[in-house]
Amino acid sequence: MGGAAPGFSLRTPVAFLIFNRPDVTAKVFECIRAARPPKLFVVADGARAGKAGEAASCQAARAVIEKVDWECEVFREFSESNLGCMRRVSTGLDWVFSQVEDAIVLEDDCIPDPTFFRYCQELLDRYRNDTRITCVSGDNFQFGRTRGPYSYYFSRYNHCWGWATWRRAWNQFDREMKEWPTIRDNGRLFDILGNRANVKYWTRIFDQVAANKIDSWAFRWTFAAWRESGLTALPNANLVSNIGYDGAGTHTRKSDRYASMATVPMEFPLRHPPFIIRDTGADAYTQSTMFASMSIFKRVFLKAKSLLIPRSLKWGS
């Protein structure tokens, strides 16, 4: 049956990443409110210096959290200065996972289908001690292509518009990417990607990230997962819609095919794959569409001042 199902109770904490957009923050908050998590961790960045009106917008976004009206412990990590995407999200998630073993993570512009929460919770429980799995994501960017007869499949891409993970996986996150030069110089990225064009693409991305020329926590999270040969569980139908392509987000200036994608309720009980094998066909499609040739990489460089990072690997501050 579809939906969260009568009798479902969300036990998993939710981490909510917010910044300066009270309108979209309120919409995502209503989804969280309907799910009624027992613990809500709110991570907020501070206003940028000299950005007129932003302090008021940040305060308005934070005020949305005061509408919690169910039995819930609310934890707040509000920065009074602007830390930027990488530092605010990564330190915020460090704070979350210092207190809980697992969490569902939502950004301020990512609207989840109601079944997203049950899907995440069931997979967090199922793969809790399986270190081959580093992430559970609610995103499907296959545009109608079904990858097997099961509810989800395994991928190397840890899309983060609505996702979940465990402390054991987040502990692998390394802001400094200390092992990147060794992995790059020894050709180990080819062992991961198996394609020289893809190696060239991701080498340039990781070089820029490691040099702090791209303010992205999410590329660092991807690197951490790949370094550990970690896989992500991706649903066979999309469970999260990004409504942030409004020109206000740091990394979503223009609408594209990923904007406001339709969601499809997950059917329960889940149909679990009887194996843990990466779907290479799905990943090849993702690489050729989301990370095609040089198009996105050129946008990363052109965004030297405002960082137009691929939207699947960012935080919408």
PDB file of C-alpha atoms in Angstrom:
ATOM      1  CA  MET A   1       0.000   0.000   0.000  1.00  0.00           C
ATOM      2  CA  GLY A   2       1.148   3.556  -0.642  1.00  0.00           C
ATOM      3  CA  GLY A   3       1.472   6.391   1.828  1.00  0.00           C
ATOM      4  CA  ALA A   4       3.087   6.325   5.225  1.00  0.00           C
ATOM      5  CA  ALA A   5       0.342   3.828   6.233  1.00  0.00           C
ATOM      6  CA  PRO A   6      -1.863   3.922   9.324  1.00  0.00           C
ATOM      7  CA  GLY A   7       0.097   3.166  12.433  1.00  0.00           C
ATOM      8  CA  PHE A   8       3.438   4.397  11.078  1.00  0.00           C
ATOM      9  CA  SER A   9       5.360   6.399  13.657  1.00  0.00           C
ATOM     10  CA  LEU A  10       8.494   8.344  12.798  1.00  0.00           C
ATOM     11  CA  ARG A  11      11.238   7.548  15.313  1.00  0.00           C
ATOM     12  CA  THR A  12      14.143   9.039  13.366  1.00  0.00           C
ATOM     13  CA  PRO A  13      15.392  12.554  14.148  1.00  0.00           C
ATOM     14  CA  VAL A  14      15.153  15.154  11.389  1.00  0.00           C
ATOM     15  CA  ALA A  15      17.882  17.709  10.646  1.00  0.00           C
ATOM     16  CA  PHE A  16      16.521  20.830   8.945  1.00  0.00           C
ATOM     17  CA  LEU A  17      18.973  23.142   7.132  1.00  0.00           C
ATOM     18  CA  ILE A  18      17.715  26.705   6.765  1.00  0.00           C
ATOM     19  CA  PHE A  19      19.003  30.144   5.869  1.00  0.00           C
ATOM     20  CA  ASN A  20      17.190  33.206   4.555  1.00  0.00           C
ATOM     21  CA  ARG A  21      14.047  32.036   2.756  1.00  0.00           C
ATOM     22  CA  PRO A  22      11.096  31.955   5.172  1.00  0.00           C
ATOM     23  CA  ASP A  23       8.566  31.188   2.427  1.00  0.00           C
ATOM     24  CA  VAL A  24      10.082  27.911   1.259  1.00  0.00           C
ATOM     25  CA  THR A  25      11.221  27.116   4.799  1.00  0.00           C
ATOM     26  CA  ALA A  26       7.581  27.243   5.901  1.00  0.00           C
ATOM     27  CA  LYS A  27       6.536  24.823   3.144  1.00  0.00           C
ATOM     28  CA  VAL A  28       9.147  22.243   4.054  1.00  0.00           C
ATOM     29  CA  PHE A  29       8.396  22.739   7.754  1.00  0.00           C
ATOM     30  CA  GLU A  30       4.766  21.762   7.130  1.00  0.00           C
ATOM     31  CA  CYS A  31       5.978  18.450   5.676  1.00  0.00           C
ATOM     32  CA  ILE A  32       8.112  17.874   8.757  1.00  0.00           C
ATOM     33  CA  ARG A  33       5.200  18.882  10.963  1.00  0.00           C
ATOM     34  CA  ALA A  34       2.996  16.264   9.312  1.00  0.00           C
ATOM     35  CA  ALA A  35       5.643  13.592   9.919  1.00  0.00           C
ATOM     36  CA  ARG A  36       6.006  14.569  13.615  1.00  0.00           C
ATOM     37  CA  PRO A  37       9.614  13.567  14.315  1.00  0.00           C
ATOM     38  CA  PRO A  38      10.434  13.152  18.007  1.00  0.00           C
ATOM     39  CA  LYS A  39      13.594  15.249  17.612  1.00  0.00           C
ATOM     40  CA  LEU A  40      14.162  18.201  15.275  1.00  0.00           C
ATOM     41  CA  PHE A  41      17.652  19.630  14.785  1.00  0.00           C
ATOM     42  CA  VAL A  42      17.643  23.028  13.073  1.00  0.00           C
ATOM     43  CA  VAL A  43      20.882  24.319  11.519  1.00  0.00           C
ATOM     44  CA  ALA A  44      20.826  27.942  10.362  1.00  0.00           C
ATOM     45  CA  ASP A  45      23.493  30.121   8.771  1.00  0.00           C
ATOM     46  CA  GLY A  46      23.796  33.801   9.621  1.00  0.00           C
ATOM     47  CA  ALA A  47      23.260  36.794   7.395  1.00  0.00           C
ATOM     48  CA  ARG A  48      26.014  37.934   5.064  1.00  0.00           C
ATOM     49  CA  ALA A  49      27.672  41.222   5.927  1.00  0.00           C
ATOM     50  CA  GLY A  50      26.408  44.068   3.800  1.00  0.00           C
ATOM     51  CA  LYS A  51      23.470  42.093   2.393  1.00  0.00           C
ATOM     52  CA  ALA A  52      20.556  44.463   2.846  1.00  0.00           C
ATOM     53  CA  GLY A  53      17.533  42.913   4.517  1.00  0.00           C
ATOM     54  CA  GLU A  54      19.108  39.493   4.918  1.00  0.00           C
ATOM     55  CA  ALA A  55      19.284  39.594   8.717  1.00  0.00           C
ATOM     56  CA  ALA A  56      15.512  40.081   8.827  1.00  0.00           C
ATOM     57  CA  SER A  57      14.986  37.235   6.334  1.00  0.00           C
ATOM     58  CA  CYS A  58      17.157  34.923   8.426  1.00  0.00           C
ATOM     59  CA  GLN A  59      15.172  35.810  11.532  1.00  0.00           C
ATOM     60  CA  ALA A  60      11.893  35.176   9.710  1.00  0.00           C
ATOM     61  CA  ALA A  61      13.114  31.759   8.583  1.00  0.00           C
ATOM     62  CA  ARG A  62      14.144  30.886  12.130  1.00  0.00           C
ATOM     63  CA  ALA A  63      10.769  32.024  13.458  1.00  0.00           C
ATOM     64  CA  VAL A  64       9.081  29.276  11.422  1.00  0.00           C
ATOM     65  CA  ILE A  65      10.542  26.710  13.815  1.00  0.00           C
ATOM     66  CA  GLU A  66       8.579  28.229  16.697  1.00  0.00           C
ATOM     67  CA  LYS A  67       5.451  26.670  15.177  1.00  0.00           C
ATOM     68  CA  VAL A  68       6.363  23.199  16.457  1.00  0.00           C
ATOM     69  CA  ASP A  69       3.103  22.024  18.067  1.00  0.00           C
ATOM     70  CA  TRP A  70       3.664  18.289  18.516  1.00  0.00           C
ATOM     71  CA  GLU A  71       5.655  16.386  21.140  1.00  0.00           C
ATOM     72  CA  CYS A  72       9.151  17.104  19.919  1.00  0.00           C
ATOM     73  CA  GLU A  73      12.550  18.040  21.284  1.00  0.00           C
ATOM     74  CA  VAL A  74      13.845  20.985  19.268  1.00  0.00           C
ATOM     75  CA  PHE A  75      17.578  21.649  19.084  1.00  0.00           C
ATOM     76  CA  ARG A  76      18.898  24.846  17.501  1.00  0.00           C
ATOM     77  CA  GLU A  77      22.320  25.579  16.080  1.00  0.00           C
ATOM     78  CA  PHE A  78      22.022  29.162  14.811  1.00  0.00           C
ATOM     79  CA  SER A  79      25.106  30.973  13.577  1.00  0.00           C
ATOM     80  CA  GLU A  80      25.213  34.717  14.144  1.00  0.00           C
ATOM     81  CA  SER A  81      27.776  35.169  11.365  1.00  0.00           C
ATOM     82  CA  ASN A  82      27.723  33.798   7.845  1.00  0.00           C
ATOM     83  CA  LEU A  83      29.766  30.616   7.611  1.00  0.00           C
ATOM     84  CA  GLY A  84      28.938  29.743   4.006  1.00  0.00           C
ATOM     85  CA  CYS A  85      27.625  26.484   2.578  1.00  0.00           C
ATOM     86  CA  MET A  86      30.533  24.183   3.323  1.00  0.00           C
ATOM     87  CA  ARG A  87      31.290  25.255   6.890  1.00  0.00           C
ATOM     88  CA  ARG A  88      27.699  25.791   8.017  1.00  0.00           C
ATOM     89  CA  VAL A  89      26.316  22.499   6.759  1.00  0.00           C
ATOM     90  CA  SER A  90      29.318  20.356   7.645  1.00  0.00           C
ATOM     91  CA  THR A  91      29.727  21.768  11.157  1.00  0.00           C
ATOM     92  CA  GLY A  92      25.966  21.629  11.613  1.00  0.00           C
ATOM     93  CA  LEU A  93      25.850  17.955  10.702  1.00  0.00           C
ATOM     94  CA  ASP A  94      28.859  17.309  12.936  1.00  0.00           C
ATOM     95  CA  TRP A  95      26.730  18.778  15.729  1.00  0.00           C
ATOM     96  CA  VAL A  96      23.710  16.635  14.802  1.00  0.00           C
ATOM     97  CA  PHE A  97      25.629  13.362  14.649  1.00  0.00           C
ATOM     98  CA  SER A  98      27.458  14.096  17.882  1.00  0.00           C
ATOM     99  CA  GLN A  99      24.045  13.649  19.540  1.00  0.00           C
ATOM    100  CA  VAL A 100      22.208  10.997  17.510  1.00  0.00           C
ATOM    101  CA  GLU A 101      23.134   7.801  15.674  1.00  0.00           C
ATOM    102  CA  ASP A 102      21.129   8.568  12.528  1.00  0.00           C
ATOM    103  CA  ALA A 103      19.074  11.368  11.014  1.00  0.00           C
ATOM    104  CA  ILE A 104      16.975  12.386   8.028  1.00  0.00           C
ATOM    105  CA  VAL A 105      18.302  15.595   6.441  1.00  0.00           C
ATOM    106  CA  LEU A 106      16.155  18.156   4.623  1.00  0.00           C
ATOM    107  CA  GLU A 107      17.082  21.495   3.099  1.00  0.00           C
ATOM    108  CA  ASP A 108      14.852  24.540   3.235  1.00  0.00           C
ATOM    109  CA  ASP A 109      13.654  24.119  -0.375  1.00  0.00           C
ATOM    110  CA  CYS A 110      13.220  20.348  -0.687  1.00  0.00           C
ATOM    111  CA  ILE A 111       9.614  19.128  -0.416  1.00  0.00           C
ATOM    112  CA  PRO A 112       9.391  15.429   0.481  1.00  0.00           C
ATOM    113  CA  ASP A 113       6.502  13.139  -0.341  1.00  0.00           C
ATOM    114  CA  PRO A 114       4.946  11.920   2.952  1.00  0.00           C
ATOM    115  CA  THR A 115       6.258   8.402   2.263  1.00  0.00           C
ATOM    116  CA  PHE A 116       9.849   9.686   2.169  1.00  0.00           C
ATOM    117  CA  PHE A 117      10.112   9.545   5.956  1.00  0.00           C
ATOM    118  CA  ARG A 118       9.028   5.924   6.263  1.00  0.00           C
ATOM    119  CA  TYR A 119      11.274   4.918   3.357  1.00  0.00           C
ATOM    120  CA  CYS A 120      14.287   6.539   5.028  1.00  0.00           C
ATOM    121  CA  GLN A 121      13.526   5.080   8.431  1.00  0.00           C
ATOM    122  CA  GLU A 122      13.120   1.536   7.138  1.00  0.00           C
ATOM    123  CA  LEU A 123      16.377   1.655   5.185  1.00  0.00           C
ATOM    124  CA  LEU A 124      18.255   3.285   8.050  1.00  0.00           C
ATOM    125  CA  ASP A 125      17.152   0.356  10.184  1.00  0.00           C
ATOM    126  CA  ARG A 126      17.900  -2.274   7.543  1.00  0.00           C
ATOM    127  CA  TYR A 127      21.426  -1.098   6.671  1.00  0.00           C
ATOM    128  CA  ARG A 128      22.426   0.355  10.038  1.00  0.00           C
ATOM    129  CA  ASN A 129      25.400  -1.974  10.450  1.00  0.00           C
ATOM    130  CA  ASP A 130      26.199  -2.542   6.783  1.00  0.00           C
ATOM    131  CA  THR A 131      29.183  -0.306   6.074  1.00  0.00           C
ATOM    132  CA  ARG A 132      28.796  -0.824   2.328  1.00  0.00           C
ATOM    133  CA  ILE A 133      25.885   1.637   2.470  1.00  0.00           C
ATOM    134  CA  THR A 134      26.757   5.216   3.358  1.00  0.00           C
ATOM    135  CA  CYS A 135      23.564   7.065   2.466  1.00  0.00           C
ATOM    136  CA  VAL A 136      19.840   6.774   1.783  1.00  0.00           C
ATOM    137  CA  SER A 137      18.486   9.354  -0.664  1.00  0.00           C
ATOM    138  CA  GLY A 138      14.947  10.249  -1.705  1.00  0.00           C
ATOM    139  CA  ASP A 139      16.045  11.458  -5.141  1.00  0.00           C
ATOM    140  CA  ASN A 140      15.502   9.785  -8.478  1.00  0.00           C
ATOM    141  CA  PHE A 141      16.905  11.529 -11.564  1.00  0.00           C
ATOM    142  CA  GLN A 142      16.299   8.694 -14.037  1.00  0.00           C
ATOM    143  CA  PHE A 143      13.299  10.438 -15.670  1.00  0.00           C
ATOM    144  CA  GLY A 144      11.031   7.442 -15.981  1.00  0.00           C
ATOM    145  CA  ARG A 145      13.690   4.768 -16.306  1.00  0.00           C
ATOM    146  CA  THR A 146      13.052   1.990 -13.806  1.00  0.00           C
ATOM    147  CA  ARG A 147      16.142   0.272 -12.470  1.00  0.00           C
ATOM    148  CA  GLY A 148      14.974  -3.212 -11.560  1.00  0.00           C
ATOM    149  CA  PRO A 149      11.780  -4.560  -9.951  1.00  0.00           C
ATOM    150  CA  TYR A 150      12.644  -3.393  -6.438  1.00  0.00           C
ATOM    151  CA  SER A 151      11.729  -0.270  -4.466  1.00  0.00           C
ATOM    152  CA  TYR A 152      15.262   1.110  -4.713  1.00  0.00           C
ATOM    153  CA  TYR A 153      18.652   0.435  -6.253  1.00  0.00           C
ATOM    154  CA  PHE A 154      22.265   1.170  -5.341  1.00  0.00           C
ATOM    155  CA  SER A 155      24.346   3.986  -6.794  1.00  0.00           C
ATOM    156  CA  ARG A 156      27.656   5.727  -6.256  1.00  0.00           C
ATOM    157  CA  TYR A 157      25.876   9.109  -6.407  1.00  0.00           C
ATOM    158  CA  ASN A 158      24.746  10.341  -2.989  1.00  0.00           C
ATOM    159  CA  HIS A 159      22.160  12.906  -4.114  1.00  0.00           C
ATOM    160  CA  CYS A 160      21.201  15.180  -1.255  1.00  0.00           C
ATOM    161  CA  TRP A 161      17.804  16.763  -1.847  1.00  0.00           C
ATOM    162  CA  GLY A 162      16.328  14.883   1.055  1.00  0.00           C
ATOM    163  CA  TRP A 163      18.542  12.132   2.398  1.00  0.00           C
ATOM    164  CA  ALA A 164      19.534  10.234   5.516  1.00  0.00           C
ATOM    165  CA  THR A 165      22.622   8.668   7.004  1.00  0.00           C
ATOM    166  CA  TRP A 166      24.238   7.330  10.134  1.00  0.00           C
ATOM    167  CA  ARG A 167      26.895   8.697  12.450  1.00  0.00           C
ATOM    168  CA  ARG A 168      29.186   5.830  11.363  1.00  0.00           C
ATOM    169  CA  ALA A 169      29.058   7.110   7.762  1.00  0.00           C
ATOM    170  CA  TRP A 170      29.212  10.843   8.516  1.00  0.00           C
ATOM    171  CA  ASN A 171      32.324  10.204  10.619  1.00  0.00           C
ATOM    172  CA  GLN A 172      34.133   9.542   7.306  1.00  0.00           C
ATOM    173  CA  PHE A 173      33.549  13.158   6.221  1.00  0.00           C
ATOM    174  CA  ASP A 174      36.838  15.056   5.940  1.00  0.00           C
ATOM    175  CA  ARG A 175      36.695  18.787   5.244  1.00  0.00           C
ATOM    176  CA  GLU A 176      40.398  18.817   4.320  1.00  0.00           C
ATOM    177  CA  MET A 177      40.138  15.906   1.838  1.00  0.00           C
ATOM    178  CA  LYS A 178      43.566  14.869   3.075  1.00  0.00           C
ATOM    179  CA  GLU A 179      43.647  11.660   1.059  1.00  0.00           C
ATOM    180  CA  TRP A 180      42.668  13.241  -2.259  1.00  0.00           C
ATOM    181  CA  PRO A 181      46.233  13.923  -3.552  1.00  0.00           C
ATOM    182  CA  THR A 182      47.235  10.284  -2.955  1.00  0.00           C
ATOM    183  CA  ILE A 183      44.094   8.901  -4.590  1.00  0.00           C
ATOM    184  CA  ARG A 184      44.483  11.298  -7.540  1.00  0.00           C
ATOM    185  CA  ASP A 185      48.203  10.795  -8.098  1.00  0.00           C
ATOM    186  CA  ASN A 186      48.033   7.009  -7.821  1.00  0.00           C
ATOM    187  CA  GLY A 187      45.261   6.750 -10.381  1.00  0.00           C
ATOM    188  CA  ARG A 188      42.795   5.343  -7.878  1.00  0.00           C
ATOM    189  CA  LEU A 189      39.942   7.517  -9.126  1.00  0.00           C
ATOM    190  CA  PHE A 190      39.946   5.396 -12.286  1.00  0.00           C
ATOM    191  CA  ASP A 191      39.445   2.339 -10.061  1.00  0.00           C
ATOM    192  CA  ILE A 192      36.292   4.016  -8.771  1.00  0.00           C
ATOM    193  CA  LEU A 193      34.939   5.464 -12.021  1.00  0.00           C
ATOM    194  CA  GLY A 194      36.378   3.142 -14.686  1.00  0.00           C
ATOM    195  CA  ASN A 195      36.194   5.833 -17.365  1.00  0.00           C
ATOM    196  CA  ARG A 196      38.920   8.321 -18.259  1.00  0.00           C
ATOM    197  CA  ALA A 197      36.524  11.103 -19.245  1.00  0.00           C
ATOM    198  CA  ASN A 198      34.740  10.788 -15.909  1.00  0.00           C
ATOM    199  CA  VAL A 199      38.074  10.727 -14.083  1.00  0.00           C
ATOM    200  CA  LYS A 200      39.087  13.945 -15.839  1.00  0.00           C
ATOM    201  CA  TYR A 201      35.808  15.604 -14.917  1.00  0.00           C
ATOM    202  CA  TRP A 202      35.855  14.623 -11.236  1.00  0.00           C
ATOM    203  CA  THR A 203      39.586  15.288 -10.855  1.00  0.00           C
ATOM    204  CA  ARG A 204      38.978  18.892 -11.820  1.00  0.00           C
ATOM    205  CA  ILE A 205      36.041  19.148  -9.441  1.00  0.00           C
ATOM    206  CA  PHE A 206      37.888  17.605  -6.488  1.00  0.00           C
ATOM    207  CA  ASP A 207      41.016  19.682  -7.178  1.00  0.00           C
ATOM    208  CA  GLN A 208      38.948  22.853  -6.984  1.00  0.00           C
ATOM    209  CA  VAL A 209      37.107  21.700  -3.874  1.00  0.00           C
ATOM    210  CA  ALA A 210      40.298  20.667  -2.072  1.00  0.00           C
ATOM    211  CA  ALA A 211      41.804  24.059  -2.911  1.00  0.00           C
ATOM    212  CA  ASN A 212      38.728  25.750  -1.380  1.00  0.00           C
ATOM    213  CA  LYS A 213      37.808  27.324  -4.710  1.00  0.00           C
ATOM    214  CA  ILE A 214      34.372  25.692  -4.570  1.00  0.00           C
ATOM    215  CA  ASP A 215      32.423  26.239  -1.350  1.00  0.00           C
ATOM    216  CA  SER A 216      30.767  22.825  -1.280  1.00  0.00           C
ATOM    217  CA  TRP A 217      30.275  20.407   1.593  1.00  0.00           C
ATOM    218  CA  ALA A 218      28.487  18.001  -0.733  1.00  0.00           C
ATOM    219  CA  PHE A 219      31.415  17.334  -3.086  1.00  0.00           C
ATOM    220  CA  ARG A 220      33.444  16.531   0.022  1.00  0.00           C
ATOM    221  CA  TRP A 221      30.672  14.156   1.150  1.00  0.00           C
ATOM    222  CA  THR A 222      30.739  12.461  -2.265  1.00  0.00           C
ATOM    223  CA  PHE A 223      34.513  12.069  -2.028  1.00  0.00           C
ATOM    224  CA  ALA A 224      34.218  10.595   1.468  1.00  0.00           C
ATOM    225  CA  ALA A 225      31.708   8.015   0.228  1.00  0.00           C
ATOM    226  CA  TRP A 226      33.803   7.084  -2.816  1.00  0.00           C
ATOM    227  CA  ARG A 227      36.941   6.793  -0.703  1.00  0.00           C
ATOM    228  CA  GLU A 228      35.170   4.121   1.347  1.00  0.00           C
ATOM    229  CA  SER A 229      33.577   2.443  -1.734  1.00  0.00           C
ATOM    230  CA  GLY A 230      30.256   3.473  -0.231  1.00  0.00           C
ATOM    231  CA  LEU A 231      26.912   3.086  -1.986  1.00  0.00           C
ATOM    232  CA  THR A 232      23.686   5.095  -1.763  1.00  0.00           C
ATOM    233  CA  ALA A 233      20.192   3.617  -1.862  1.00  0.00           C
ATOM    234  CA  LEU A 234      18.138   5.559  -4.429  1.00  0.00           C
ATOM    235  CA  PRO A 235      14.372   5.073  -4.848  1.00  0.00           C
ATOM    236  CA  ASN A 236      12.934   3.795  -8.103  1.00  0.00           C
ATOM    237  CA  ALA A 237      10.554   6.770  -8.102  1.00  0.00           C
ATOM    238  CA  ASN A 238      11.289  10.337  -7.071  1.00  0.00           C
ATOM    239  CA  LEU A 239      10.343  11.205  -3.475  1.00  0.00           C
ATOM    240  CA  VAL A 240      11.613  14.799  -3.182  1.00  0.00           C
ATOM    241  CA  SER A 241      10.874  17.941  -5.178  1.00  0.00           C
ATOM    242  CA  ASN A 242      13.221  20.926  -5.211  1.00  0.00           C
ATOM    243  CA  ILE A 243      11.206  24.155  -5.215  1.00  0.00           C
ATOM    244  CA  GLY A 244      14.250  26.387  -4.830  1.00  0.00           C
ATOM    245  CA  TYR A 245      14.787  27.348  -8.466  1.00  0.00           C
ATOM    246  CA  ASP A 246      13.508  30.846  -7.793  1.00  0.00           C
ATOM    247  CA  GLY A 247      16.705  32.850  -8.174  1.00  0.00           C
ATOM    248  CA  ALA A 248      17.081  33.199  -4.409  1.00  0.00           C
ATOM    249  CA  GLY A 249      19.219  30.120  -3.779  1.00  0.00           C
ATOM    250  CA  THR A 250      22.994  30.283  -3.862  1.00  0.00           C
ATOM    251  CA  HIS A 251      23.298  27.476  -6.411  1.00  0.00           C
ATOM    252  CA  THR A 252      19.997  27.495  -8.286  1.00  0.00           C
ATOM    253  CA  ARG A 253      19.745  30.590 -10.436  1.00  0.00           C
ATOM    254  CA  LYS A 254      17.986  29.186 -13.481  1.00  0.00           C
ATOM    255  CA  SER A 255      15.255  26.593 -13.833  1.00  0.00           C
ATOM    256  CA  ASP A 256      16.068  23.297 -15.522  1.00  0.00           C
ATOM    257  CA  ARG A 257      14.649  19.787 -15.772  1.00  0.00           C
ATOM    258  CA  TYR A 258      15.437  19.133 -12.113  1.00  0.00           C
ATOM    259  CA  ALA A 259      13.276  22.003 -10.869  1.00  0.00           C
ATOM    260  CA  SER A 260      10.053  21.140  -8.997  1.00  0.00           C
ATOM    261  CA  MET A 261      10.095  17.541 -10.187  1.00  0.00           C
ATOM    262  CA  ALA A 262       6.942  15.549  -9.499  1.00  0.00           C
ATOM    263  CA  THR A 263       7.034  13.100  -6.630  1.00  0.00           C
ATOM    264  CA  VAL A 264       5.536   9.615  -6.552  1.00  0.00           C
ATOM    265  CA  PRO A 265       4.524   7.947  -3.279  1.00  0.00           C
ATOM    266  CA  MET A 266       6.599   4.963  -2.283  1.00  0.00           C
ATOM    267  CA  GLU A 267       4.691   1.697  -2.122  1.00  0.00           C
ATOM    268  CA  PHE A 268       4.885  -0.399   1.038  1.00  0.00           C
ATOM    269  CA  PRO A 269       5.953  -2.917   2.037  1.00  0.00           C
ATOM    270  CA  LEU A 270       9.282  -2.135   0.433  1.00  0.00           C
ATOM    271  CA  ARG A 271      10.627  -4.576  -2.131  1.00  0.00           C
ATOM    272  CA  HIS A 272      14.253  -4.982  -1.089  1.00  0.00           C
ATOM    273  CA  PRO A 273      16.924  -6.038  -3.584  1.00  0.00           C
ATOM    274  CA  PRO A 274      18.281  -9.467  -2.579  1.00  0.00           C
ATOM    275  CA  PHE A 275      21.829  -8.243  -3.355  1.00  0.00           C
ATOM    276  CA  ILE A 276      23.962  -5.119  -2.919  1.00  0.00           C
ATOM    277  CA  ILE A 277      25.334  -4.365  -6.383  1.00  0.00           C
ATOM    278  CA  ARG A 278      25.714  -0.923  -7.913  1.00  0.00           C
ATOM    279  CA  ASP A 279      23.508  -0.246 -10.942  1.00  0.00           C
ATOM    280  CA  THR A 280      26.115   0.786 -13.494  1.00  0.00           C
ATOM    281  CA  GLY A 281      23.502   1.623 -16.141  1.00  0.00           C
ATOM    282  CA  ALA A 282      21.742   4.081 -13.852  1.00  0.00           C
ATOM    283  CA  ASP A 283      25.045   5.655 -12.850  1.00  0.00           C
ATOM    284  CA  ALA A 284      26.186   6.001 -16.456  1.00  0.00           C
ATOM    285  CA  TYR A 285      22.929   7.794 -17.237  1.00  0.00           C
ATOM    286  CA  THR A 286      23.401  10.134 -14.275  1.00  0.00           C
ATOM    287  CA  GLN A 287      26.978  10.926 -15.271  1.00  0.00           C
ATOM    288  CA  SER A 288      26.003  11.637 -18.879  1.00  0.00           C
ATOM    289  CA  THR A 289      23.059  13.862 -17.987  1.00  0.00           C
ATOM    290  CA  MET A 290      23.689  15.542 -14.651  1.00  0.00           C
ATOM    291  CA  PHE A 291      27.470  15.659 -15.045  1.00  0.00           C
ATOM    292  CA  ALA A 292      27.694  15.737 -18.822  1.00  0.00           C
ATOM    293  CA  SER A 293      31.081  16.523 -20.394  1.00  0.00           C
ATOM    294  CA  MET A 294      32.224  20.005 -19.421  1.00  0.00           C
ATOM    295  CA  SER A 295      28.908  21.806 -19.217  1.00  0.00           C
ATOM    296  CA  ILE A 296      28.434  21.731 -15.457  1.00  0.00           C
ATOM    297  CA  PHE A 297      32.154  22.069 -14.800  1.00  0.00           C
ATOM    298  CA  LYS A 298      32.236  25.257 -16.858  1.00  0.00           C
ATOM    299  CA  ARG A 299      29.353  26.552 -14.766  1.00  0.00           C
ATOM    300  CA  VAL A 300      31.362  25.815 -11.626  1.00  0.00           C
ATOM    301  CA  PHE A 301      34.199  27.958 -12.953  1.00  0.00           C
ATOM    302  CA  LEU A 302      31.874  30.688 -14.193  1.00  0.00           C
ATOM    303  CA  LYS A 303      30.428  30.739 -10.698  1.00  0.00           C
ATOM    304  CA  ALA A 304      33.756  31.735  -9.164  1.00  0.00           C
ATOM    305  CA  LYS A 305      31.887  34.607  -7.519  1.00  0.00           C
ATOM    306  CA  SER A 306      28.545  32.903  -6.877  1.00  0.00           C
ATOM    307  CA  LEU A 307      29.290  29.166  -7.329  1.00  0.00           C
ATOM    308  CA  LEU A 308      26.767  27.531  -9.650  1.00  0.00           C
ATOM    309  CA  ILE A 309      27.439  23.989  -8.393  1.00  0.00           C
ATOM    310  CA  PRO A 310      25.338  21.072  -9.707  1.00  0.00           C
ATOM    311  CA  ARG A 311      22.208  21.401  -7.601  1.00  0.00           C
ATOM    312  CA  SER A 312      22.137  17.755  -6.571  1.00  0.00           C
ATOM    313  CA  LEU A 313      25.348  18.268  -4.598  1.00  0.00           C
ATOM    314  CA  LYS A 314      24.811  21.449  -2.601  1.00  0.00           C
ATOM    315  CA  TRP A 315      23.013  23.119   0.215  1.00  0.00           C
ATOM    316  CA  GLY A 316      20.554  25.835  -0.820  1.00  0.00           C
ATOM    317  CA  SER A 317      21.728  28.664   1.364  1.00  0.00           C
TER     318      SER A 317
END
